[in-house]
C-alpha positions as CSV (number, residue, x, y, z in Angstrom):
1,M,-59.7,63.5,30.5
2,L,-57.6,65.7,28.5
3,I,-59.1,68.8,26.9
4,F,-57.3,70.4,23.9
5,V,-57.9,74.0,23.2
6,L,-57.1,75.2,19.7
7,S,-56.3,78.8,19.4
8,F,-55.9,80.3,16.0
9,S,-54.7,83.8,15.3
10,H,-57.0,85.5,12.9
11,S,-53.9,86.8,11.1
12,L,-53.6,83.5,9.4
13,W,-56.8,84.1,7.4
14,S,-57.2,87.9,7.7
15,I,-56.3,90.7,5.2
16,E,-52.6,90.7,6.0
17,G,-49.9,93.3,5.6
18,R,-50.4,96.9,5.9
19,P,-50.8,98.7,2.5
20,K,-47.6,100.6,1.8
21,L,-48.1,103.9,-0.2
22,R,-45.4,104.3,-2.7
23,M,-46.1,107.5,-4.6
24,A,-48.5,110.3,-5.0
25,C,-48.0,112.2,-8.2
26,L,-50.0,115.3,-9.3
27,N,-50.5,116.4,-12.8
28,N,-50.6,120.2,-12.4
29,T,-52.3,120.6,-15.8
30,D,-55.4,118.6,-15.1
31,S,-55.3,118.3,-11.3
32,I,-55.3,114.5,-11.5
33,V,-53.5,112.7,-8.7
34,T,-52.1,109.2,-9.3
35,L,-51.6,107.1,-6.2
36,L,-49.5,103.9,-6.1
37,W,-49.1,101.4,-3.3
38,N,-48.1,97.9,-2.4
39,K,-51.4,96.1,-1.6
40,P,-51.9,93.6,1.2
41,S,-53.0,90.0,0.8
42,D,-56.5,88.6,1.4
43,N,-56.1,85.1,2.6
44,C,-59.6,84.5,3.8
45,A,-61.3,86.4,1.0
46,S,-62.9,88.8,3.4
47,F,-62.2,91.9,1.3
48,T,-65.2,94.1,0.7
49,S,-63.7,97.4,-0.3
50,F,-61.0,100.0,0.4
51,S,-61.5,103.7,0.9
52,L,-59.4,106.7,0.1
53,Y,-59.0,109.6,2.6
54,G,-57.3,112.8,2.1
55,R,-56.8,116.4,3.2
56,D,-55.3,119.4,1.5
57,N,-53.3,120.7,4.5
58,S,-51.8,119.2,7.6
59,L,-54.1,121.2,9.9
60,S,-57.4,119.8,8.4
61,N,-59.0,116.5,9.2
62,Y,-58.9,113.7,6.7
63,S,-62.0,113.4,4.6
64,F,-63.4,110.4,2.9
65,L,-62.9,110.8,-0.8
66,R,-64.1,107.6,-2.5
67,S,-64.2,103.9,-2.2
68,Y,-63.1,101.0,-4.5
69,S,-64.3,97.4,-4.5
70,I,-61.6,95.8,-6.6
71,F,-59.0,94.2,-4.5
72,S,-56.4,93.8,-7.3
73,L,-55.9,97.5,-7.7
74,D,-52.5,98.9,-6.7
75,N,-52.9,102.4,-8.2
76,I,-55.7,104.8,-8.8
77,S,-56.0,108.2,-10.5
78,F,-58.5,110.8,-9.4
79,K,-59.1,114.5,-9.7
80,I,-58.7,116.9,-6.8
81,G,-60.3,120.2,-6.3
82,N,-57.1,122.2,-5.9
83,L,-53.4,122.0,-6.2
84,K,-52.5,122.2,-2.6
85,N,-50.2,119.8,-0.7
86,W,-52.6,117.0,-0.3
87,E,-52.0,114.0,2.0
88,F,-53.7,110.6,1.6
89,Y,-54.1,107.2,3.2
90,L,-56.0,104.1,2.4
91,V,-58.3,101.9,4.5
92,Y,-58.9,98.3,3.6
93,N,-62.3,97.3,5.1
94,K,-63.2,94.1,6.8
95,A,-60.5,91.9,8.0
96,C,-61.2,88.2,8.2
97,N,-63.0,88.7,11.6
98,G,-65.5,90.8,9.7
99,I,-64.8,93.7,12.1
100,D,-61.3,95.2,11.8
101,S,-59.9,97.5,9.0
102,I,-56.3,97.8,7.8
103,Y,-54.9,101.3,7.5
104,S,-52.0,102.3,5.2
105,D,-49.4,104.8,6.0
106,T,-49.9,108.4,4.8
107,I,-48.3,110.0,1.9
108,V,-48.0,113.6,0.6
109,I,-48.1,114.6,-3.0
110,D,-44.5,114.4,-4.3
111,R,-43.4,117.8,-5.4
112,T,-39.7,117.2,-4.8
113,R,-37.7,117.6,-8.0
114,P,-34.4,115.9,-8.7
115,V,-31.4,118.1,-8.0
116,I,-30.1,120.3,-10.8
117,M,-27.2,118.7,-12.7
118,D,-24.7,119.7,-15.3
119,I,-23.5,118.3,-18.6
120,D,-20.1,116.7,-18.5
121,S,-19.3,117.8,-22.1
122,V,-20.8,118.3,-25.5
123,S,-18.5,117.0,-28.2
124,I,-18.7,116.1,-31.9
125,D,-18.2,112.5,-32.9
126,L,-15.1,112.2,-35.2
127,V,-16.8,109.6,-37.3
128,T,-20.5,110.7,-37.6
129,Q,-19.8,114.4,-37.1
130,K,-22.9,114.5,-34.9
131,S,-23.2,116.1,-31.4
132,I,-22.8,113.8,-28.4
133,I,-24.0,115.1,-25.1
134,G,-22.7,113.3,-22.0
135,W,-23.6,113.7,-18.3
136,S,-23.2,111.9,-15.0
137,K,-26.1,110.1,-13.2
138,N,-28.3,112.4,-11.2
139,P,-27.7,111.8,-7.4
140,S,-31.4,112.0,-6.5
141,T,-32.6,108.5,-5.5
142,D,-35.8,108.9,-7.5
143,T,-34.5,109.7,-11.0
144,K,-36.5,108.1,-13.8
145,G,-34.9,109.7,-16.8
146,Y,-33.5,112.8,-18.5
147,I,-34.6,115.3,-21.1
148,V,-32.2,116.8,-23.6
149,Y,-32.9,120.3,-24.8
150,H,-31.7,122.2,-27.9
151,V,-31.2,125.7,-26.5
152,T,-32.2,128.5,-28.8
153,S,-34.6,131.3,-27.9
154,T,-36.6,128.6,-26.2
155,N,-35.6,125.2,-24.9
156,T,-36.8,122.5,-27.4
157,N,-37.1,119.0,-26.0
158,I,-35.3,116.8,-28.5
159,K,-34.9,113.6,-26.4
160,D,-36.3,111.7,-23.4
161,T,-33.9,109.0,-22.3
162,N,-32.8,107.0,-19.3
163,A,-29.2,106.8,-20.5
164,T,-26.5,109.3,-19.5
165,Y,-25.5,110.3,-23.0
166,Y,-27.2,111.1,-26.3
167,E,-26.0,111.4,-29.9
168,D,-28.1,114.0,-31.6
169,K,-28.9,112.5,-35.0
170,G,-31.5,115.1,-35.9
171,N,-31.2,117.8,-38.5
172,R,-29.0,120.0,-36.4
173,N,-25.6,120.1,-38.0
174,P,-22.7,121.1,-35.8
175,T,-20.4,121.4,-38.8
176,L,-22.3,124.4,-39.9
177,S,-23.0,126.2,-36.6
178,S,-22.3,125.9,-32.9
179,I,-25.2,124.2,-31.2
180,R,-26.2,124.7,-27.5
181,Y,-27.6,121.9,-25.3
182,S,-29.0,121.6,-21.8
183,I,-30.5,118.7,-19.8
184,A,-32.9,118.1,-16.9
185,A,-33.7,115.1,-14.8
186,Y,-37.2,113.9,-13.9
187,D,-38.5,111.5,-11.3
188,S,-41.2,108.9,-11.2
189,C,-43.8,111.7,-10.7
190,E,-42.5,113.5,-13.7
191,N,-41.1,116.2,-11.5
192,L,-38.5,117.9,-13.5
193,S,-35.3,119.3,-12.2
194,A,-34.1,122.8,-13.1
195,I,-32.6,122.9,-16.5
196,S,-28.8,122.8,-16.5
197,N,-26.4,125.4,-17.8
198,S,-26.1,125.1,-21.5
199,H,-23.0,123.8,-23.3
200,S,-22.1,124.7,-26.8
201,T,-20.2,122.7,-29.4
202,M,-17.1,124.2,-30.9
203,L,-17.4,125.2,-34.6
204,L,-14.1,124.9,-36.5
205,N,-13.5,126.7,-39.8
206,Q,-10.5,127.0,-42.0
207,V,-9.0,129.6,-44.4
208,Y,-6.7,128.1,-47.1
209,D,-3.9,130.3,-48.4
210,A,-2.2,128.5,-51.3
211,C,0.1,131.4,-52.0
212,N,1.7,131.2,-48.5
213,K,1.1,127.5,-48.1
214,T,-0.9,128.0,-44.9
215,I,-4.1,126.8,-43.4
216,Q,-5.7,129.2,-40.9
217,L,-7.8,127.4,-38.3
218,N,-10.5,129.4,-36.4
219,W,-12.9,128.0,-33.9
220,S,-15.6,129.1,-31.5
221,N,-14.9,128.9,-27.8
222,Y,-16.2,125.9,-25.9
223,V,-19.0,127.1,-23.7
224,G,-19.9,125.2,-20.6
225,W,-16.8,125.0,-18.4
226,Q,-13.5,126.8,-18.1
227,V,-11.0,125.7,-20.8
228,S,-7.4,125.2,-19.9
229,N,-6.0,124.6,-23.4
230,Y,-7.1,123.9,-27.0
231,L,-5.2,121.0,-28.7
232,I,-4.9,121.0,-32.5
233,Y,-4.9,117.6,-34.2
234,R,-4.0,117.0,-37.9
235,K,-4.3,114.1,-40.3
236,I,-2.6,113.8,-43.7
237,N,-4.3,111.7,-46.3
238,A,-5.1,108.2,-44.8
239,G,-2.8,108.6,-41.8
240,N,-3.6,109.0,-38.2
241,Y,-4.5,112.1,-36.3
242,E,-1.5,113.7,-34.6
243,L,-1.1,116.6,-32.2
244,V,0.4,119.5,-34.1
245,G,-0.2,122.4,-31.7
246,T,-1.5,123.7,-28.4
247,V,-2.8,127.1,-27.5
248,V,-4.1,128.6,-24.3
249,S,-7.8,129.2,-23.6
250,N,-8.0,132.8,-24.7
251,I,-6.7,132.0,-28.2
252,N,-9.0,130.3,-30.8
253,Q,-6.9,130.3,-33.9
254,F,-3.9,128.5,-35.2
255,T,-1.9,128.7,-38.5
256,Y,-0.6,125.5,-40.0
257,N,2.2,125.6,-42.6
258,F,2.6,122.9,-45.2
259,N,5.5,122.2,-47.6
260,S,4.0,120.7,-50.7
261,F,0.8,120.5,-52.6
262,G,-1.4,117.6,-53.4
263,D,-2.2,116.2,-49.9
264,Q,-5.4,116.2,-48.0
265,Y,-5.3,117.8,-44.6
266,C,-7.9,117.2,-41.9
267,F,-8.1,119.0,-38.5
268,Y,-10.1,119.0,-35.3
269,I,-9.8,120.9,-32.0
270,R,-10.0,119.4,-28.6
271,A,-10.8,121.6,-25.6
272,L,-9.5,120.5,-22.2
273,K,-11.4,121.3,-19.0
274,Q,-9.5,123.3,-16.4
275,G,-8.3,120.9,-13.7
276,S,-9.9,117.8,-15.2
277,N,-9.4,115.1,-17.8
278,T,-12.7,116.0,-19.4
279,S,-12.4,117.2,-23.0
280,S,-14.6,118.2,-26.0
281,S,-13.9,117.8,-29.7
282,S,-14.9,120.1,-32.5
283,N,-16.1,119.2,-35.9
284,I,-13.6,118.0,-38.5
285,V,-12.5,120.2,-41.4
286,C,-10.7,118.8,-44.4
287,L,-9.2,120.3,-47.6
288,N,-7.2,119.0,-50.5
289,S,-4.2,121.2,-51.2
290,N,-4.4,120.4,-54.9
291,S,-5.8,123.7,-56.0
292,I,-2.2,124.4,-56.9
293,V,-0.5,121.4,-58.4
294,E,3.2,121.7,-58.6
295,T,5.2,120.8,-61.7
296,N,8.0,118.3,-61.3
297,N,10.7,116.7,-63.5
298,S,11.4,119.9,-65.3
299,Y,14.7,119.7,-67.3
300,I,16.6,121.1,-70.3
301,A,16.6,118.5,-73.0
302,K,19.5,120.1,-74.8
303,A,21.5,123.3,-75.1
304,S,23.0,123.1,-78.6
305,V,24.8,125.5,-80.9
306,Q,23.2,126.0,-84.3
307,N,24.1,128.6,-87.0
308,G,25.9,130.8,-84.4
309,A,23.0,130.8,-82.0
310,V,22.1,128.6,-79.0
311,E,19.1,126.3,-79.5
312,L,17.4,125.4,-76.2
313,T,14.7,122.7,-75.6
314,L,13.0,123.0,-72.3
315,I,10.6,120.4,-71.0
316,T,8.0,120.6,-68.2
317,E,5.0,118.7,-67.1
318,T,1.6,119.8,-68.4
319,G,-1.8,119.7,-66.7
320,K,-0.4,121.3,-63.6
321,S,-0.7,124.9,-62.2
322,L,2.3,126.2,-64.2
323,E,1.9,129.8,-65.3
324,K,5.4,130.9,-66.4
325,I,9.1,130.0,-66.4
326,N,12.1,132.1,-65.6
327,I,15.1,131.3,-67.7
328,Y,18.6,132.2,-66.4
329,K,21.8,132.5,-68.4
330,S,25.5,132.6,-67.6
331,E,28.4,133.5,-69.9
332,D,31.7,131.7,-69.5
333,N,30.9,130.6,-65.9
334,S,29.9,134.1,-64.7
335,N,27.0,134.6,-62.3
336,F,23.5,133.7,-63.6
337,S,21.1,136.4,-64.5
338,L,17.5,136.3,-65.6
339,W,17.5,136.0,-69.4
340,Q,13.8,135.9,-70.1
341,T,10.4,135.1,-68.6
342,L,8.0,133.1,-70.6
343,N,4.3,132.7,-70.0
344,T,3.5,129.0,-70.6
345,T,1.4,126.1,-69.3
346,G,4.3,123.7,-70.0
347,G,5.2,121.0,-72.4
348,I,8.1,121.1,-74.9
349,I,9.5,124.6,-75.4
350,D,12.0,125.4,-78.1
351,L,14.0,128.7,-77.8
352,I,16.8,130.4,-79.7
353,D,19.3,132.7,-78.1
354,N,20.9,134.9,-80.7
355,A,22.7,137.2,-78.3
356,V,25.8,134.9,-78.1
357,N,29.3,134.5,-79.5
358,T,29.5,130.8,-79.7
359,N,32.9,130.6,-81.3
360,S,34.6,132.2,-78.3
361,K,32.3,131.7,-75.3
362,S,30.2,128.9,-73.7
363,Y,26.8,129.6,-72.3
364,S,25.0,128.0,-69.4
365,Y,21.2,127.9,-68.8
366,F,18.7,126.7,-66.3
367,F,15.0,127.6,-65.6
368,S,12.5,127.6,-62.8
369,T,8.8,126.8,-63.1
370,I,6.5,129.4,-61.5
371,G,2.9,128.9,-60.4
372,P,0.2,131.2,-58.9
373,C,1.4,133.8,-56.3
374,N,4.9,133.5,-57.9
375,L,5.4,130.1,-56.1
376,I,8.5,128.4,-57.4
377,F,7.7,124.8,-58.2
378,D,11.0,123.3,-59.3
379,S,14.2,124.1,-61.3
380,S,15.9,122.3,-64.1
381,Q,19.5,121.1,-64.2
382,I,22.1,123.5,-65.6
383,S,23.1,122.9,-69.2
384,K,26.2,124.4,-70.8
385,T,27.0,124.6,-74.5
386,I,30.0,122.8,-76.0
387,L,32.8,125.2,-76.9
388,L,35.1,123.8,-79.6
389,D,38.5,125.1,-80.8
390,A,40.8,123.8,-83.6
391,T,44.4,124.5,-84.3
392,L,46.4,123.9,-87.5
393,I,49.7,122.5,-86.1
394,D,51.1,122.1,-89.6
395,L,49.6,121.1,-92.9
396,N,47.3,118.1,-92.6
397,N,47.8,118.0,-88.8
398,Q,44.9,119.6,-86.9
399,L,44.4,119.5,-83.1
400,I,40.7,119.8,-82.0
401,G,39.7,120.4,-78.4
402,W,36.3,121.0,-76.7
403,S,34.4,121.1,-73.4
404,L,32.4,118.1,-72.4
405,Y,28.6,118.1,-72.5
406,N,27.2,115.8,-69.8
407,D,24.1,117.8,-69.0
408,F,21.5,115.4,-70.5
409,I,19.0,114.0,-68.0
410,K,20.2,110.5,-69.0
411,K,23.9,111.7,-69.3
412,T,26.0,111.4,-72.5
413,E,26.3,108.1,-74.2
414,K,29.0,109.0,-76.7
415,Q,30.5,111.9,-78.7
416,E,31.1,112.2,-82.4
417,L,33.7,114.4,-84.1
418,L,32.2,115.7,-87.4
419,L,33.9,117.1,-90.4
420,S,32.7,119.2,-93.4
421,N,34.0,121.8,-95.8
422,N,31.3,124.3,-95.0
423,E,31.0,126.5,-91.9
424,N,27.3,126.9,-92.6
425,Y,26.5,123.3,-92.0
426,N,23.9,122.5,-89.3
427,K,22.6,119.5,-87.6
428,S,20.7,118.3,-90.6
429,S,23.7,118.6,-93.0
430,P,25.6,115.5,-94.2
431,W,28.6,115.6,-91.8
432,N,31.4,113.1,-92.1
433,I,32.0,111.3,-88.8
434,I,35.7,111.1,-88.4
435,G,35.7,110.0,-84.7
436,N,33.4,108.0,-82.5
437,L,34.5,108.9,-79.0
438,N,33.5,108.0,-75.5
439,N,31.8,110.4,-73.2
440,I,35.0,111.7,-71.6
441,N,37.2,112.6,-74.6
442,T,37.9,116.3,-74.9
443,N,40.5,116.4,-77.8
444,F,41.3,114.7,-81.1
445,Q,44.3,114.9,-83.6
446,D,43.0,114.9,-87.1
447,K,45.1,114.1,-90.2
448,S,42.6,115.1,-92.8
449,T,44.2,116.8,-95.8
450,F,43.4,120.0,-97.7
451,S,42.7,119.8,-101.4
452,L,41.0,121.7,-104.1
453,S,37.7,120.1,-103.2
454,Q,38.5,120.4,-99.4
455,Q,39.8,123.8,-99.1
456,K,38.4,124.1,-95.6
457,L,38.3,121.7,-92.7
458,C,35.3,122.5,-90.6
459,Y,34.9,120.7,-87.3
460,C,32.0,120.2,-84.9
461,V,31.3,117.9,-81.9
462,R,28.0,116.2,-81.4
463,A,27.2,114.8,-77.9
464,I,24.5,112.0,-78.0
465,E,22.3,111.3,-75.0
466,N,22.1,107.9,-73.4
467,N,19.0,105.7,-73.4
468,A,15.7,107.5,-74.1
469,N,14.2,109.4,-71.2
470,L,11.3,107.1,-70.0
471,L,9.2,110.0,-68.7
472,Y,9.2,111.9,-72.0
473,N,10.5,109.3,-74.5
474,R,13.3,111.5,-75.8
475,K,16.9,111.0,-76.8
476,D,18.6,114.3,-77.7
477,S,21.9,115.5,-79.2
478,S,23.9,118.7,-78.5
479,Y,26.2,120.3,-81.1
480,S,29.2,122.5,-80.5
481,N,30.1,125.6,-82.5
482,I,31.7,125.0,-85.9
483,V,35.4,125.9,-86.3
484,C,37.0,125.9,-89.8
485,L,40.7,125.7,-90.6
486,N,42.2,126.8,-93.9
487,A,45.7,126.2,-95.4
488,D,48.0,129.0,-96.4
489,P,47.1,130.4,-99.8
490,I,48.8,128.9,-102.9
491,I,48.7,131.1,-106.0
492,Y,50.2,131.1,-109.5
493,F,50.6,134.3,-111.7
494,P,50.9,133.8,-115.5
495,N,54.0,135.5,-117.0
496,A,52.5,136.4,-120.4
497,I,49.3,137.0,-122.3
498,Q,48.7,137.3,-126.1
499,L,45.9,139.8,-126.8
500,N,44.9,138.2,-130.1
501,G,45.7,134.7,-129.0
502,Y,44.2,131.9,-126.7
503,N,45.6,133.1,-123.4
504,N,44.4,136.7,-123.8
505,V,43.6,137.6,-120.1
506,F,45.8,137.8,-117.0
507,K,44.2,136.1,-114.0
508,P,46.1,134.6,-110.9
509,Q,45.1,131.0,-110.1
510,G,45.4,129.2,-106.7
511,V,43.8,127.6,-103.7
512,F,42.9,128.5,-100.2
513,I,42.6,132.1,-101.4
514,N,40.1,134.7,-100.2
515,E,39.6,136.3,-103.6
516,E,37.2,139.0,-102.3
517,E,39.8,140.4,-99.8
518,S,42.8,140.1,-102.2
519,S,43.9,142.8,-104.7
520,I,46.2,143.5,-107.7
521,Q,47.9,146.5,-109.5
522,I,49.6,146.6,-112.9
523,F,52.2,149.2,-113.9
524,N,54.0,150.1,-117.2
525,R,57.8,150.5,-117.4
526,W,57.5,154.1,-116.4
527,G,55.8,153.2,-113.1
528,E,52.3,154.4,-114.3
529,L,49.4,152.5,-112.8
530,I,47.4,151.1,-115.8
531,Y,45.1,148.6,-114.0
532,E,43.8,148.0,-110.5
533,A,41.3,145.5,-109.0
534,S,40.2,145.3,-105.3
535,N,39.6,141.5,-105.6
536,L,40.8,138.7,-107.7
537,K,37.5,137.5,-109.1
538,G,38.1,139.3,-112.4
539,A,40.8,139.1,-115.0
540,W,42.9,141.8,-116.8
541,D,42.3,141.8,-120.6
542,G,45.2,144.1,-121.5
543,R,43.3,147.4,-121.5
544,G,44.4,150.5,-119.7
545,F,42.2,153.0,-117.8
546,N,41.4,154.7,-121.1
547,G,39.8,151.5,-122.4
548,E,42.4,150.9,-125.1
549,F,44.7,147.9,-125.4
550,V,48.2,148.5,-124.2
551,Q,51.3,148.2,-126.3
552,E,53.5,145.1,-126.5
553,D,55.8,145.4,-123.6
554,V,56.8,144.0,-120.3
555,Y,54.6,145.2,-117.3
556,V,55.0,144.9,-113.6
557,Y,52.3,143.6,-111.2
558,K,51.9,143.9,-107.4
559,S,49.4,141.7,-105.6
560,I,48.2,141.4,-102.0
561,V,46.8,137.9,-101.5
562,K,44.8,137.0,-98.4
563,G,44.3,133.4,-97.6
564,Q,41.1,131.8,-96.3
565,N,42.9,131.3,-93.0
566,G,43.5,135.0,-92.8
567,K,47.1,134.9,-93.7
568,V,48.2,137.8,-96.0
569,L,51.0,137.3,-98.7
570,N,52.6,140.0,-101.0
571,F,53.6,139.1,-104.5
572,D,55.2,141.1,-107.4
573,G,56.5,140.1,-110.8
574,T,56.4,140.9,-114.5
575,I,54.0,140.0,-117.3
576,T,54.8,140.2,-121.0
577,V,52.0,141.4,-123.3
578,L,52.0,140.1,-126.9
579,K,49.9,140.9,-129.8
């Protein structure tokens, strides 16, 4: 007969697994301990209760503290009588055999704080311009999270996070002042590590000097680790940031020089950690260099001779920072010297230079535009007046020569040789155009004839600008000086007068004569002077110096006649006086 003995281990239906205590955390403020553990299983539903035992030092015996009848509990909180280093353990009562109890391990209140750590860097985000604090993970195995502090006279908790970086989007503005930060780690029992050393953001400021075309950058030192160098980055308008300078750690300023106005410049500073690739960026500062707006496209529209003076038209842009212009003058290709300074805000400026001798010399001009701080913005082209000369080769054969004018912005389209009988003509007078010339001609042989109605041949050259200037919608002309030619004087002296008749006065007649600078004397047969005139505008009526008519007789005249061309002729002859 076979007998089978069944043997069952009570572990199959007992409270199984020893409770494993995980954590004992003490709140020092209210003396409440929180105990956490991994609970066993109750396969046979024999659980009745579990008990908590504790002692406040390792030399004392454990004491029963309290009992709990809820099997599902895996944490409890309770108040203790003091803040000593308590130890605890749990006892689960009644195994499935109804006799045994299950004991946990012991645990001491966790007072171990995470190790102190440091910030990697505090930087300012180039886009948001907010502070970003970064750090490495705390090496302590029980690290639950981190607290970020704003360091002032007290440490203000501004963020509780389990990340290893934080962007401070609060009301702290690192573009206005340097901001200090620290961090600390805490564990599952809220034990807080010592607070780290503080790190401070760099505050970048700028000083703009338009007069010297400089931007002075000044920044606060990075505080937190040893700096090896500061790198200076610059961006122009919508371009990319570029490295424009490097200074060593004990220098916290940099001067940037720019060439022209009107651009936006942005800068930031990057600090490099000594012996590391770690860096920190400052805030960004930007400025528009348009507080001084330069004039451009300044030019002389014309330099023209008018009525013996030089007429200038200067043109500059308006709405810019122009304060004055300096105008320079040269005589017959000599060195330029300052002619005058004119306070102006620009536009079309007409000037007259009377201190010239336009019939014998040419005059050149240019001007510079000046802004604040005596900054020179731009300069015009050089414009030189046309100098014309005319020579009477022989009667009715005149050779005219002149200097070219090609100083218009749009260059010279053509030249016109003008003719009149009046040296006082100006640009609005009815000139006769006797030659349409190209823009390179410098001489012309004229066959115009002298006559009683054309006793003078006066010449002028007019240079005409090419197509209108698109910027200012102008097409200008420049005139030369006026040169007049006169033929030799031609004069006729009457040989008789009848005091009581029709021809009762003696007056020379002629052409090309300068009457005002000619003279005449009349003598009797004994050589006595009986009449004298310092010009030929008047006539002799037969009277002597005593006012009485002279006797019938033959008289002698002597006359000095000056022509309009300056030629002087001497004449003498006789005149018969009849009654």
